[in-house]
Short mmCIF file of C-alpha atoms in Angstrom, two decimals:
data_model
loop_
_atom_site.label_atom_id
_atom_site.label_comp_id
_atom_site.label_asym_id
_atom_site.label_seq_id
_atom_site.Cartn_x
_atom_site.Cartn_y
_atom_site.Cartn_z
CA MET A 17 -132.47 46.87 -194.65
CA ASN A 18 -135.27 47.74 -192.89
CA THR A 19 -132.96 49.17 -190.26
CA GLY A 20 -136.24 51.26 -188.35
CA PHE A 21 -137.76 47.87 -187.96
CA GLN A 22 -139.90 48.13 -184.40
CA PRO A 23 -140.53 44.24 -183.41
CA ASP A 24 -144.29 43.94 -182.26
CA TRP A 25 -143.40 40.57 -180.06
CA PRO A 26 -142.12 40.86 -176.47
CA ASN A 27 -138.11 41.68 -177.05
CA LEU A 28 -135.35 41.31 -175.32
CA ASP A 29 -132.13 43.23 -177.23
CA LEU A 30 -129.04 41.29 -176.66
CA GLY A 31 -127.04 43.81 -178.50
CA HIS A 32 -125.71 44.46 -181.95
CA MET A 33 -123.05 41.77 -182.74
CA PRO A 34 -120.54 42.96 -185.73
CA ASN A 35 -119.11 41.42 -188.69
CA GLU A 36 -116.18 39.39 -188.44
CA ARG A 37 -115.04 41.06 -184.84
CA PHE A 38 -114.50 37.50 -183.05
CA VAL A 39 -113.57 38.85 -179.97
CA LEU A 40 -115.91 41.41 -179.82
CA ARG A 41 -118.50 38.29 -180.25
CA LEU A 42 -117.00 36.35 -177.51
CA PHE A 43 -117.30 39.75 -175.28
CA LEU A 44 -121.56 40.54 -176.49
CA LEU A 45 -122.03 36.43 -175.52
CA LEU A 46 -120.54 36.86 -171.82
CA ARG A 47 -122.28 40.56 -170.74
CA ALA A 48 -125.87 39.37 -172.80
CA LEU A 49 -125.68 35.30 -170.85
CA PRO A 50 -126.97 37.18 -167.25
CA THR A 51 -129.53 39.23 -169.40
CA VAL A 52 -130.91 36.29 -170.47
CA LEU A 53 -130.97 34.23 -166.82
CA PHE A 54 -132.48 37.44 -165.76
CA ASN A 55 -135.65 37.86 -167.68
CA ARG A 56 -136.41 33.95 -167.86
CA GLN A 57 -140.01 35.41 -167.70
CA PHE A 58 -139.21 35.87 -171.78
CA CYS A 59 -139.68 31.86 -171.87
CA ASP A 60 -141.34 30.94 -169.60
CA ARG A 61 -144.15 30.16 -171.98
CA ALA A 62 -142.44 29.18 -175.09
CA ASP A 63 -143.09 25.34 -176.52
CA VAL A 64 -139.32 25.48 -177.99
CA ILE A 65 -136.58 27.66 -178.13
CA ILE A 66 -134.87 28.39 -181.42
CA ALA A 67 -131.47 29.11 -181.95
CA ARG A 68 -130.26 31.14 -185.20
CA ASN A 69 -126.42 30.18 -185.65
CA VAL A 70 -124.25 28.86 -182.81
CA ASP A 71 -123.00 31.91 -180.86
CA LEU A 72 -126.93 32.37 -180.27
CA LEU A 73 -126.96 27.90 -179.70
CA ALA A 74 -124.58 28.59 -177.26
CA LEU A 75 -126.74 31.35 -174.84
CA ALA A 76 -130.27 29.28 -175.77
CA VAL A 77 -128.38 26.24 -174.04
CA VAL A 78 -127.13 27.62 -171.27
CA PHE A 79 -130.76 29.35 -170.83
CA ARG A 80 -132.58 26.02 -171.27
CA ALA A 81 -129.95 24.51 -168.44
CA ALA A 82 -131.53 26.73 -166.13
CA ARG A 83 -135.20 25.48 -166.39
CA GLY A 84 -134.00 21.87 -166.02
CA TRP A 85 -134.27 21.21 -170.02
CA ARG A 86 -137.83 20.94 -170.60
CA ILE A 87 -137.60 23.55 -173.37
CA PRO A 88 -137.56 21.74 -176.90
CA LEU A 89 -134.01 23.22 -178.56
CA VAL A 90 -134.21 23.43 -182.51
CA TYR A 91 -130.78 25.05 -183.93
CA GLU A 92 -131.86 26.90 -187.00
CA CYS A 93 -128.65 27.34 -189.29
CA LEU A 94 -128.62 29.32 -192.79
CA ASP A 95 -124.72 29.15 -192.96
CA ILE A 96 -121.58 27.61 -192.65
CA HIS A 97 -120.02 30.51 -191.03
CA SER A 98 -115.95 30.19 -191.91
CA ALA A 99 -114.59 30.62 -188.60
CA LEU A 100 -116.71 26.74 -188.39
CA ILE A 101 -114.14 26.02 -191.12
CA GLY A 102 -111.13 25.15 -192.07
CA LYS A 103 -107.89 23.17 -190.86
CA ARG A 104 -105.99 26.17 -188.26
CA PHE A 105 -106.45 25.11 -184.66
CA PHE A 106 -109.35 27.99 -184.63
CA ASN A 107 -111.55 25.81 -187.00
CA ARG A 108 -111.46 22.95 -184.79
CA VAL A 109 -112.01 24.57 -181.34
CA MET A 110 -115.42 26.01 -182.64
CA ARG A 111 -115.84 23.16 -184.64
CA TRP A 112 -116.14 21.16 -181.33
CA LEU A 113 -117.55 23.89 -179.79
CA GLU A 114 -120.36 23.67 -182.21
CA ARG A 115 -120.93 19.35 -181.82
CA VAL A 116 -120.55 19.99 -177.96
CA LEU A 117 -123.73 22.46 -178.23
CA MET A 118 -125.54 20.24 -180.60
CA LYS A 119 -125.71 17.16 -178.44
CA ARG A 120 -128.03 19.20 -176.89
CA ILE A 121 -130.59 19.67 -179.41
CA GLN A 122 -133.70 18.26 -180.21
CA LEU A 123 -133.91 19.11 -183.97
CA LEU A 124 -131.49 20.59 -186.69
CA TRP A 125 -132.80 23.03 -189.23
CA THR A 126 -130.76 23.93 -192.25
CA SER A 127 -132.35 26.18 -195.60
CA SER A 128 -130.07 24.28 -197.87
CA PRO A 129 -129.55 20.05 -198.57
CA GLY A 130 -126.28 21.49 -199.25
CA PHE A 131 -125.37 22.26 -195.40
CA LEU A 132 -126.91 18.49 -194.48
CA ARG A 133 -124.92 17.07 -197.56
CA ASN A 134 -120.97 18.74 -196.96
CA TYR A 135 -121.51 19.59 -193.95
CA PHE A 136 -123.44 18.12 -191.32
CA LEU A 137 -123.10 14.65 -192.02
CA PRO A 138 -119.83 14.48 -193.07
CA ILE A 139 -117.65 17.39 -191.10
CA GLN A 140 -120.09 17.42 -187.83
CA LYS A 141 -121.01 14.15 -187.67
CA TYR A 142 -124.30 14.55 -186.79
CA ASP A 143 -127.62 12.08 -186.68
CA GLY A 144 -130.14 13.89 -185.29
CA PRO A 145 -133.48 15.38 -185.82
CA VAL A 146 -133.58 17.38 -189.44
CA GLU A 147 -135.46 20.16 -191.12
CA VAL A 148 -134.47 21.80 -194.70
CA LEU A 149 -136.66 24.57 -193.89
CA GLU A 150 -135.86 26.56 -197.40
CA ASN A 151 -135.55 30.37 -197.41
CA LYS A 152 -138.37 30.77 -199.10
CA ILE A 153 -140.21 34.18 -199.60
CA TRP A 154 -142.32 35.40 -196.60
CA PHE A 155 -145.15 37.46 -196.82
CA GLU A 156 -146.84 37.97 -192.98
CA ASN A 157 -150.25 38.84 -193.12
CA ALA A 158 -149.65 40.78 -196.61
CA GLN A 159 -149.62 39.22 -199.60
CA SER A 160 -148.12 40.36 -202.61
CA GLU A 161 -149.85 39.20 -206.21
CA ARG A 162 -147.41 37.22 -208.80
CA PRO A 163 -147.37 39.01 -212.06
CA ALA A 164 -150.01 37.56 -214.61
CA LYS A 165 -147.16 38.09 -217.25
CA ALA A 166 -143.81 38.63 -217.49
CA ARG A 167 -144.33 42.43 -217.19
CA ARG A 168 -141.05 42.82 -219.54
CA THR A 169 -143.12 42.07 -223.15
CA GLY A 170 -142.71 44.70 -224.66
CA ARG A 171 -139.68 46.62 -223.60
CA ARG A 172 -137.47 48.31 -225.81
CA GLY A 173 -132.82 49.24 -224.85
CA PRO A 174 -131.12 47.01 -223.35
CA LEU A 175 -131.15 43.89 -221.40
CA VAL A 176 -131.43 44.49 -217.18
CA LEU A 177 -129.39 42.40 -214.88
CA GLY A 178 -129.83 42.87 -210.94
CA TRP A 179 -127.51 42.11 -208.48
CA VAL A 180 -130.22 42.17 -205.45
CA GLY A 181 -130.13 41.85 -201.85
CA SER A 182 -127.34 41.45 -199.46
CA ILE A 183 -123.52 42.39 -201.39
CA ARG A 184 -121.30 41.05 -200.02
CA CYS A 185 -119.11 39.35 -202.83
CA GLN A 186 -115.83 40.74 -203.51
CA ARG A 187 -115.44 37.96 -207.14
CA SER A 188 -119.43 38.41 -207.70
CA LEU A 189 -118.72 42.11 -207.95
CA GLU A 190 -115.82 42.33 -210.27
CA ILE A 191 -117.13 39.30 -212.79
CA LEU A 192 -119.83 42.07 -213.12
CA CYS A 193 -118.00 44.72 -213.28
CA GLU A 194 -116.31 43.13 -216.57
CA THR A 195 -119.27 42.08 -217.80
CA ALA A 196 -120.86 45.92 -217.84
CA ARG A 197 -117.09 46.65 -219.06
CA GLN A 198 -117.89 44.49 -221.97
CA MET A 199 -121.24 45.51 -222.89
CA PRO A 200 -121.44 48.98 -221.99
CA ASP A 201 -124.43 49.50 -225.37
CA SER A 202 -126.24 45.99 -224.58
CA LEU A 203 -125.87 45.95 -220.92
CA GLU A 204 -126.94 47.63 -217.69
CA ILE A 205 -126.28 46.41 -214.44
CA GLU A 206 -128.65 47.20 -211.20
CA VAL A 207 -127.19 47.33 -208.06
CA HIS A 208 -130.03 46.77 -205.40
CA GLY A 209 -130.02 46.40 -201.79
CA ILE A 210 -126.97 46.85 -198.53
CA ILE A 211 -123.55 46.65 -199.47
CA HIS A 212 -121.42 44.98 -196.98
CA HIS A 213 -118.40 46.56 -196.44
CA HIS A 214 -116.28 43.80 -194.80
CA ALA A 215 -116.37 42.28 -196.88
CA ILE A 216 -116.18 44.44 -200.39
CA SER A 217 -114.39 47.76 -199.22
CA ASP A 218 -114.33 49.22 -202.61
CA PHE A 219 -117.93 49.05 -203.94
CA GLU A 220 -118.42 52.28 -205.44
CA ALA A 221 -115.23 52.85 -206.49
CA LYS A 222 -115.22 49.69 -208.66
CA ILE A 223 -118.01 50.69 -210.52
CA ALA A 224 -117.30 54.41 -210.53
CA ASP A 225 -116.90 54.27 -213.93
CA LEU A 226 -119.36 52.36 -215.09
CA ALA A 227 -121.85 54.04 -217.17
CA ASN A 228 -124.43 50.56 -216.59
CA MET A 229 -123.81 49.90 -213.64
CA THR A 230 -125.53 51.21 -210.94
CA PHE A 231 -126.97 51.20 -206.99
CA GLN A 232 -129.93 51.95 -206.33
CA GLY A 233 -129.90 51.68 -202.10
CA PRO A 234 -131.57 49.39 -200.23
CA TYR A 235 -135.06 48.39 -200.37
CA SER A 236 -137.83 47.14 -197.79
CA TYR A 237 -138.32 44.06 -197.69
CA PRO A 238 -141.20 42.44 -198.80
CA ASP A 239 -142.78 45.48 -199.49
CA GLY A 240 -140.15 46.99 -202.01
CA LEU A 241 -139.34 43.33 -203.88
CA ALA A 242 -141.78 43.88 -206.71
CA LYS A 243 -140.11 47.13 -207.99
CA VAL A 244 -136.73 45.81 -207.45
CA TYR A 245 -137.39 42.51 -209.62
CA ALA A 246 -139.92 44.40 -212.34
CA ARG A 247 -136.60 46.38 -213.20
CA CYS A 248 -134.50 43.07 -214.02
CA ASP A 249 -134.82 41.23 -217.18
CA LEU A 250 -132.98 38.67 -215.32
CA VAL A 251 -130.57 38.25 -211.61
CA TRP A 252 -127.25 36.71 -211.00
CA ALA A 253 -128.35 34.32 -207.57
CA GLN A 254 -124.74 33.56 -207.14
CA ASP A 255 -122.56 34.15 -204.06
CA LEU A 256 -119.28 33.54 -204.22
CA TRP A 257 -118.01 34.91 -201.58
CA GLN A 258 -116.91 32.06 -199.23
CA ARG A 259 -115.96 29.64 -202.30
CA GLY A 260 -115.19 26.31 -202.14
CA GLY A 261 -117.47 26.37 -199.00
CA ASN A 262 -120.48 27.60 -197.63
CA SER A 263 -121.46 29.98 -200.74
CA ASP A 264 -121.45 26.78 -202.66
CA TRP A 265 -123.92 24.96 -200.65
CA LEU A 266 -126.67 27.71 -199.35
CA LEU A 267 -129.35 28.56 -201.23
CA PRO A 268 -130.27 32.09 -201.39
CA ASN A 269 -133.71 34.00 -200.72
CA ARG A 270 -133.31 35.67 -204.12
CA ILE A 271 -133.36 32.94 -206.31
CA TYR A 272 -136.97 32.84 -204.46
CA GLU A 273 -137.77 36.02 -204.73
CA ALA A 274 -136.20 36.40 -208.06
CA SER A 275 -138.83 33.54 -209.00
CA TRP A 276 -142.27 34.28 -207.26
CA TYR A 277 -141.76 37.96 -210.14
CA GLY A 278 -141.50 35.81 -212.86
CA CYS A 279 -137.40 37.16 -212.98
CA PRO A 280 -134.94 34.03 -214.05
CA CYS A 281 -132.30 33.55 -212.38
CA VAL A 282 -128.33 32.51 -213.56
CA ALA A 283 -126.17 31.06 -211.24
CA VAL A 284 -122.96 28.54 -211.27
CA ALA A 285 -123.17 25.48 -212.18
CA ASP A 286 -121.06 22.85 -209.73
CA THR A 287 -123.00 25.45 -206.61
CA GLN A 288 -126.20 24.31 -204.92
CA THR A 289 -127.59 27.05 -205.89
CA GLY A 290 -127.26 26.64 -210.01
CA ARG A 291 -128.30 22.55 -209.16
CA TRP A 292 -131.86 24.30 -207.72
CA ILE A 293 -131.81 26.57 -210.81
CA SER A 294 -131.53 24.47 -213.35
CA ASP A 295 -133.69 21.33 -211.27
CA ASN A 296 -136.22 23.45 -211.13
CA GLY A 297 -136.06 25.04 -214.51
CA ILE A 298 -136.13 29.00 -213.11
CA GLY A 299 -133.12 30.22 -215.12
CA ALA A 300 -129.83 28.92 -215.70
CA THR A 301 -126.56 28.24 -215.28
CA ILE A 302 -122.86 28.80 -216.56
CA ASN A 303 -120.47 26.54 -216.57
CA LYS A 304 -117.40 29.19 -214.36
CA PRO A 305 -117.95 32.00 -211.86
CA THR A 306 -115.77 35.00 -214.76
CA ALA A 307 -116.87 37.25 -217.14
CA ASP A 308 -115.97 35.80 -219.81
CA ASP A 309 -118.60 32.85 -219.22
CA LEU A 310 -121.52 35.54 -217.95
CA LEU A 311 -120.75 37.57 -220.58
CA ALA A 312 -120.96 34.96 -223.38
CA TYR A 313 -124.35 34.00 -221.53
CA VAL A 314 -125.87 37.25 -221.54
CA GLN A 315 -124.85 37.86 -225.22
CA SER A 316 -126.66 34.44 -226.37
CA VAL A 317 -130.09 35.24 -225.49
CA ASP A 318 -132.37 38.07 -225.78
CA ARG A 319 -135.75 39.50 -224.30
CA SER A 320 -138.02 37.16 -225.95
CA VAL A 321 -136.37 34.44 -224.80
CA LEU A 322 -135.81 36.01 -221.16
CA ASN A 323 -139.54 36.69 -221.15
CA ASP A 324 -140.22 32.83 -222.77
CA LEU A 325 -138.49 31.79 -218.78
CA SER A 326 -140.16 33.78 -217.36
CA SER A 327 -143.77 32.48 -218.86
CA SER A 328 -142.86 29.55 -217.80
CA VAL A 329 -141.92 30.83 -214.28
CA LEU A 330 -144.87 31.83 -213.27
CA SER A 331 -146.97 29.03 -214.52
CA MET A 332 -144.87 27.37 -211.46
CA ASN A 333 -147.24 26.76 -208.34
CA ASP A 334 -145.78 29.15 -206.04
CA ASP A 335 -145.46 26.55 -202.88
CA ILE A 336 -141.89 26.14 -204.75
CA PHE A 337 -141.12 30.17 -203.71
CA ARG A 338 -142.79 31.33 -200.58
CA LEU A 339 -143.07 29.70 -197.05
CA SER A 340 -146.22 29.04 -195.64
CA LYS A 341 -147.66 28.36 -192.48
CA ALA A 342 -147.90 24.79 -193.53
CA ASP A 343 -143.93 24.45 -194.11
CA MET A 344 -144.00 26.37 -190.63
CA GLN A 345 -146.16 23.22 -189.30
CA ARG A 346 -143.78 20.56 -190.72
CA ALA A 347 -140.30 21.62 -189.69
CA LEU A 348 -141.70 22.14 -185.85
CA ALA A 349 -143.86 18.64 -185.96
CA PRO A 350 -140.75 17.06 -184.64
CA VAL A 351 -140.52 19.40 -181.26
CA LEU A 352 -144.20 20.28 -180.77
CA PRO A 353 -146.59 17.79 -179.10
CA HIS A 354 -149.11 16.54 -181.72
#
């Protein structure tokens, strides 16, 4: 999404990083290294360096060393990559490399307490400064007003279940397809966003014979969010792509987006996403990631129940769902001079 975006800051393009191509990523990182070192003016006036994910952390550590270690370094981790999880030699090497690099950081940013509880503390033994900066909705200079009331009041016809954002979960696709198949007249499923074909290879074929499951395509962020969520009575918020690891620990941005627009979420109870939904009262959870459990829940609710839940979510404080400048200031405070 937003493929035509042009940065309005001084930008140094380091090239396109493909998904799941580890050898190529290593080559591109090595190729980017001299570009970074020969363009030091981009960071000469920096108060802080923020490196998103472990590959860019490696570049940032080299750059910081070249500048005499004087600029504070923040490691931002929004996902625990599959390369860092597992018992294979490659996984152990990647974890070792990350530990070595993290010894050079001044602060860890992570988007979910689940990453700390399940990975950084018990596995990586990290004991440095941490700030949890949730992946909330960000409007920058624009502002999108929250609906005054549930927009679905008075709507007739099938319930609409949305799957929104980065579409990369084969298990979710199978669950949603089977649920659609079992409720052909009383449920519509709309998919909005970008399909990650490296993770889902047969998306179009899977939904081809389901008249009540449609792909609506990408949308602009954040301008297109209001229209997307206004179409949905309920949102499938669960990522099951890396079950037992990253998917169980993360907090996806769709829970904040949907809640901002008063759209209830549903997820699996024993995940960080499910716990967040239950703790904040923004939706419902199912016990198991199966079509049977999702089917049982969807068949148990009607639009009036979801509208009441939507009204409750819309009454909650904006700051639960929206990232503010105050959040950024708090997150940067440990590494910036007071």
